[in-house]
PDB file of C-alpha atoms in Angstrom:
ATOM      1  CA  UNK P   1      56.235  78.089 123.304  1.00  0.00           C
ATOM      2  CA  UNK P   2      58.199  75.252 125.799  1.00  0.00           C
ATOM      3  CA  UNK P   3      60.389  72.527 124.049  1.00  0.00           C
ATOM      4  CA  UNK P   4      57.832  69.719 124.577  1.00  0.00           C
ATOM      5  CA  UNK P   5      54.983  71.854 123.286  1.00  0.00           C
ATOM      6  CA  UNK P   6      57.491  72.761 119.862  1.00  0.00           C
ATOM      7  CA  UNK P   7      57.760  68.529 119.547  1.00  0.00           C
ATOM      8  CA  UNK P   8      54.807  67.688 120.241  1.00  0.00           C
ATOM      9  CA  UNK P   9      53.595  69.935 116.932  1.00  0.00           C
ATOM     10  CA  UNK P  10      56.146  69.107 115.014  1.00  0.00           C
ATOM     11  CA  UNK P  11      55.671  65.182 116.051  1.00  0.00           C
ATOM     12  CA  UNK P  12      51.804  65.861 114.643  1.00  0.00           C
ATOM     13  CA  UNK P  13      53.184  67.532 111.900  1.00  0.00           C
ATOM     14  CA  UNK P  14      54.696  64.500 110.884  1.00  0.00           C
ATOM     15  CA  UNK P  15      51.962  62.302 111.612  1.00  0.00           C
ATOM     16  CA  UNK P  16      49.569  62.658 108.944  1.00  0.00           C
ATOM     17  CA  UNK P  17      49.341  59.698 106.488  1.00  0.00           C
ATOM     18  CA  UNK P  18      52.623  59.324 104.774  1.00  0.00           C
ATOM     19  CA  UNK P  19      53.533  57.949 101.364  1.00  0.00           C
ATOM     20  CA  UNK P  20      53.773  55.187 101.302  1.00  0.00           C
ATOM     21  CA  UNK P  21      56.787  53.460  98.952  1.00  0.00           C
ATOM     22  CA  UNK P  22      55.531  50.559  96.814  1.00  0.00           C
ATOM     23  CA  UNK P  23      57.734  48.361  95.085  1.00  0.00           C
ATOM     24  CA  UNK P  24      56.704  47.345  91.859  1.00  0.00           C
ATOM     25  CA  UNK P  25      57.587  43.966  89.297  1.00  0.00           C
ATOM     26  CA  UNK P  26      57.637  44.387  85.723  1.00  0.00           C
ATOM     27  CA  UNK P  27      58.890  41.306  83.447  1.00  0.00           C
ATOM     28  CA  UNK P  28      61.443  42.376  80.543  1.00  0.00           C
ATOM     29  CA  UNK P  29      61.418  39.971  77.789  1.00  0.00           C
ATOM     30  CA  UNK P  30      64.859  40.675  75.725  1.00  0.00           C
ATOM     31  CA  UNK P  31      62.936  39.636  71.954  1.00  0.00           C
ATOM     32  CA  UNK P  32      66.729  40.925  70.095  1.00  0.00           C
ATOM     33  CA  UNK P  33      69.552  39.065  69.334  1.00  0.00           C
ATOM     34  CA  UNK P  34      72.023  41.484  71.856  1.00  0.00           C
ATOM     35  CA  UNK P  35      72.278  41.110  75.234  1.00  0.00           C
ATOM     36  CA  UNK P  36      70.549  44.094  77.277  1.00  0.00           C
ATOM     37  CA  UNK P  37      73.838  45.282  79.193  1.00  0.00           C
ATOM     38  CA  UNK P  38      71.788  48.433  81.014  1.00  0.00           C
ATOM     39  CA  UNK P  39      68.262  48.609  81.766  1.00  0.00           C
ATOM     40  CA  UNK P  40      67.008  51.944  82.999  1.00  0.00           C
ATOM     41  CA  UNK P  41      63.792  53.015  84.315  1.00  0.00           C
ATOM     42  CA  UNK P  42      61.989  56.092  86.176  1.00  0.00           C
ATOM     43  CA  UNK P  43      58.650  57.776  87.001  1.00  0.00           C
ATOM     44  CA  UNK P  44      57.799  58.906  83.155  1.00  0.00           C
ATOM     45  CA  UNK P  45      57.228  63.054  84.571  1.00  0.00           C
ATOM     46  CA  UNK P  46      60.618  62.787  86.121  1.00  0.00           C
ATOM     47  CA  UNK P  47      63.935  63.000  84.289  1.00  0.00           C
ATOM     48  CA  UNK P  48      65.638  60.291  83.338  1.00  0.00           C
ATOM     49  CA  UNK P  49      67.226  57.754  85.641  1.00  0.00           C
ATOM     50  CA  UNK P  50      70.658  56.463  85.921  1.00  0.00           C
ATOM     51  CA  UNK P  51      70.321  53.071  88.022  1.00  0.00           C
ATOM     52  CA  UNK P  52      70.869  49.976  86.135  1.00  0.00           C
ATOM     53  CA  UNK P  53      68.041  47.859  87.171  1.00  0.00           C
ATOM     54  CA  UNK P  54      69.568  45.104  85.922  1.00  0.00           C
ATOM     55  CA  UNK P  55      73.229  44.590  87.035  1.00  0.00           C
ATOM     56  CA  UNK P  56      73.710  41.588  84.703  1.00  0.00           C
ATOM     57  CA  UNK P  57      72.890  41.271  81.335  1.00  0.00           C
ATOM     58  CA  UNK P  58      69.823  40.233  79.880  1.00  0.00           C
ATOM     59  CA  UNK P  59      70.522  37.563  76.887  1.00  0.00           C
ATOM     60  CA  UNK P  60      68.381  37.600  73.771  1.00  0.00           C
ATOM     61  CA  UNK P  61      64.828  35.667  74.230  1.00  0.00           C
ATOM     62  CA  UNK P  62      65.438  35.518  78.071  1.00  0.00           C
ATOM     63  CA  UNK P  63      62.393  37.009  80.572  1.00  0.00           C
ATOM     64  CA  UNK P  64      64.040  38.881  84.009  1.00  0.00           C
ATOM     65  CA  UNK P  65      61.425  39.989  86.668  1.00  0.00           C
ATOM     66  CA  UNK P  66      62.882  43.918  87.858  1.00  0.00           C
ATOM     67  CA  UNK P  67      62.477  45.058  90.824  1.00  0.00           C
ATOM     68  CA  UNK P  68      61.190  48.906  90.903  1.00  0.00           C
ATOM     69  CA  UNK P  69      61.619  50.918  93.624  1.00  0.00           C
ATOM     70  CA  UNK P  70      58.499  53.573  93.605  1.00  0.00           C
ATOM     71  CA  UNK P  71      58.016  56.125  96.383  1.00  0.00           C
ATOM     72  CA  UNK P  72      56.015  58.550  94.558  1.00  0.00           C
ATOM     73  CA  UNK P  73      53.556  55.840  94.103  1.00  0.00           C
ATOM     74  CA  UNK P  74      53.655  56.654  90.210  1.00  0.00           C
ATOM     75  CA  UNK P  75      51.824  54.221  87.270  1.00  0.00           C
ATOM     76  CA  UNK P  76      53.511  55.565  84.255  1.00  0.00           C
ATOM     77  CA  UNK P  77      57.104  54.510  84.118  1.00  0.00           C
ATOM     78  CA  UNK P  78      59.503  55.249  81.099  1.00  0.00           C
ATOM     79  CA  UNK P  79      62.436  52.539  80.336  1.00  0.00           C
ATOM     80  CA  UNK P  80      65.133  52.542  78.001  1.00  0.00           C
ATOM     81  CA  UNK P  81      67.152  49.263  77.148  1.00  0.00           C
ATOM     82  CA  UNK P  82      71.624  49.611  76.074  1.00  0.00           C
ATOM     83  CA  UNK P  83      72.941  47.031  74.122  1.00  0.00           C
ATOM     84  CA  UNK P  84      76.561  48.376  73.969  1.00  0.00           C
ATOM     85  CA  UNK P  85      78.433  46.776  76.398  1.00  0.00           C
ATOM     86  CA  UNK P  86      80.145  49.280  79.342  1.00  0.00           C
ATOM     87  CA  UNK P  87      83.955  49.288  78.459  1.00  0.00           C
ATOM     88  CA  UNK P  88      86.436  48.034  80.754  1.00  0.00           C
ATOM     89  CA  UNK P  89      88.219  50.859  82.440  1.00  0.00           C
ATOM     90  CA  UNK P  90      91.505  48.779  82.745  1.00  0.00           C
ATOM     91  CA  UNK P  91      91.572  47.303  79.784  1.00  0.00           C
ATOM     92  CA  UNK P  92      90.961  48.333  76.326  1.00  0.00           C
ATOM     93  CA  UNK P  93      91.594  46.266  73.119  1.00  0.00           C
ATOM     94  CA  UNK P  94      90.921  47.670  69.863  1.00  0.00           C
ATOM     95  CA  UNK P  95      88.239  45.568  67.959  1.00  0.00           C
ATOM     96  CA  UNK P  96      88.957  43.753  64.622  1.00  0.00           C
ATOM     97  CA  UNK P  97      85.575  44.301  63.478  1.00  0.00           C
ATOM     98  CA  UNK P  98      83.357  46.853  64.681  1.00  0.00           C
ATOM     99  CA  UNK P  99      80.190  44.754  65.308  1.00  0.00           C
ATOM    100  CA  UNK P 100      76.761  47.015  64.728  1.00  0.00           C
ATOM    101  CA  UNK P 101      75.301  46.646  68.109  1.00  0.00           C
ATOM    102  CA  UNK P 102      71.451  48.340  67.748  1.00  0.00           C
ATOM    103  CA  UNK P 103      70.851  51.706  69.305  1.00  0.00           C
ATOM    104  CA  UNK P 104      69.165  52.270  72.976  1.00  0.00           C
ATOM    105  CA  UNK P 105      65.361  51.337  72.592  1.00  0.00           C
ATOM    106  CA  UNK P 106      63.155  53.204  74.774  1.00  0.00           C
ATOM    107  CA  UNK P 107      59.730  52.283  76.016  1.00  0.00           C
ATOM    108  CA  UNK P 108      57.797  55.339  77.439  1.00  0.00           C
ATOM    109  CA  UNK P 109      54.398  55.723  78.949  1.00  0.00           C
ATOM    110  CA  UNK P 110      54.667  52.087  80.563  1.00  0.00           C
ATOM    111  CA  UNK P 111      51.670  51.251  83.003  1.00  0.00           C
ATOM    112  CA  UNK P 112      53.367  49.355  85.584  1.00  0.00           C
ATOM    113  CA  UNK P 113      50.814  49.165  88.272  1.00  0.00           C
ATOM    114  CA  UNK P 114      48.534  46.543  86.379  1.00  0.00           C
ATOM    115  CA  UNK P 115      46.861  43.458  88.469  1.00  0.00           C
ATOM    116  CA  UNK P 116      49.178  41.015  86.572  1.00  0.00           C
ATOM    117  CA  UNK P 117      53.190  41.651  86.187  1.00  0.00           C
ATOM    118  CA  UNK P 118      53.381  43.785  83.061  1.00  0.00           C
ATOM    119  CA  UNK P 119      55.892  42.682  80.558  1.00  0.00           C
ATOM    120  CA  UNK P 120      57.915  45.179  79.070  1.00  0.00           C
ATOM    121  CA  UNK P 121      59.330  44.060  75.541  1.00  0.00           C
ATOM    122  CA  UNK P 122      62.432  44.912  74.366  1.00  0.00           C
ATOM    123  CA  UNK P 123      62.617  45.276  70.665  1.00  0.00           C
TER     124      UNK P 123
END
């Protein structure tokens, strides 16, 4: 088989009809009293993810529209919402009083490719 002939089939290869990446908008509504330091989400078969959608906090009662980047073109997303706050690296200062900060909520099975933007409460 010639060089052009081996591109050519590899260039059809590659033509069929590829998948297509959608980006997707879900609303998260903070309903706690604790900022939302990390927001996580992911395609609910997959394991979990480790992007922070959110890079700044989400205070309590405040609405954030996320950005989610999908390439599988999945519906079902799972999210889970930190309150504890990432610690400094540099600097360290032992707390006074430990304050009870609420434990990771997770939201799984999350439809996120709904006509309208789908709102994704944190509780």
């Amino acid at each position: 088989m010639s060089a052009s002939a081996l591109v050519l089939t590899v260039l059809a290869a590659m033509s069929g009809a590829p998948a297509q990446a959608r980006d997707r908008q879900v609303e998260v509504h903070n309903t706690t009293s604790f900022p939302v330091y990390t927001f996580y989400g992911w395609p609910q078969d997959f394991l979990p993810g480790t992007i922070n959608l959110a890079p700044l906090a989400i205070q309590p009662n405040e609405r954030r529209t996320i950005e989610i980047d999908d390439p599988y073109d999945k519906c079902m997303f799972s999210f889970i919402a930190e309150f504890q706050k990432p610690r400094d690296k540099q600097r360290i200062l032992p707390r006074l009083k430990p304050r009870k900060v609420p434990n990771p909520t997770w939201v799984r099975g999350f439809n996120v490719c709904a006509a309208q933007k789908p709102v994704v409460e944190v509780k």
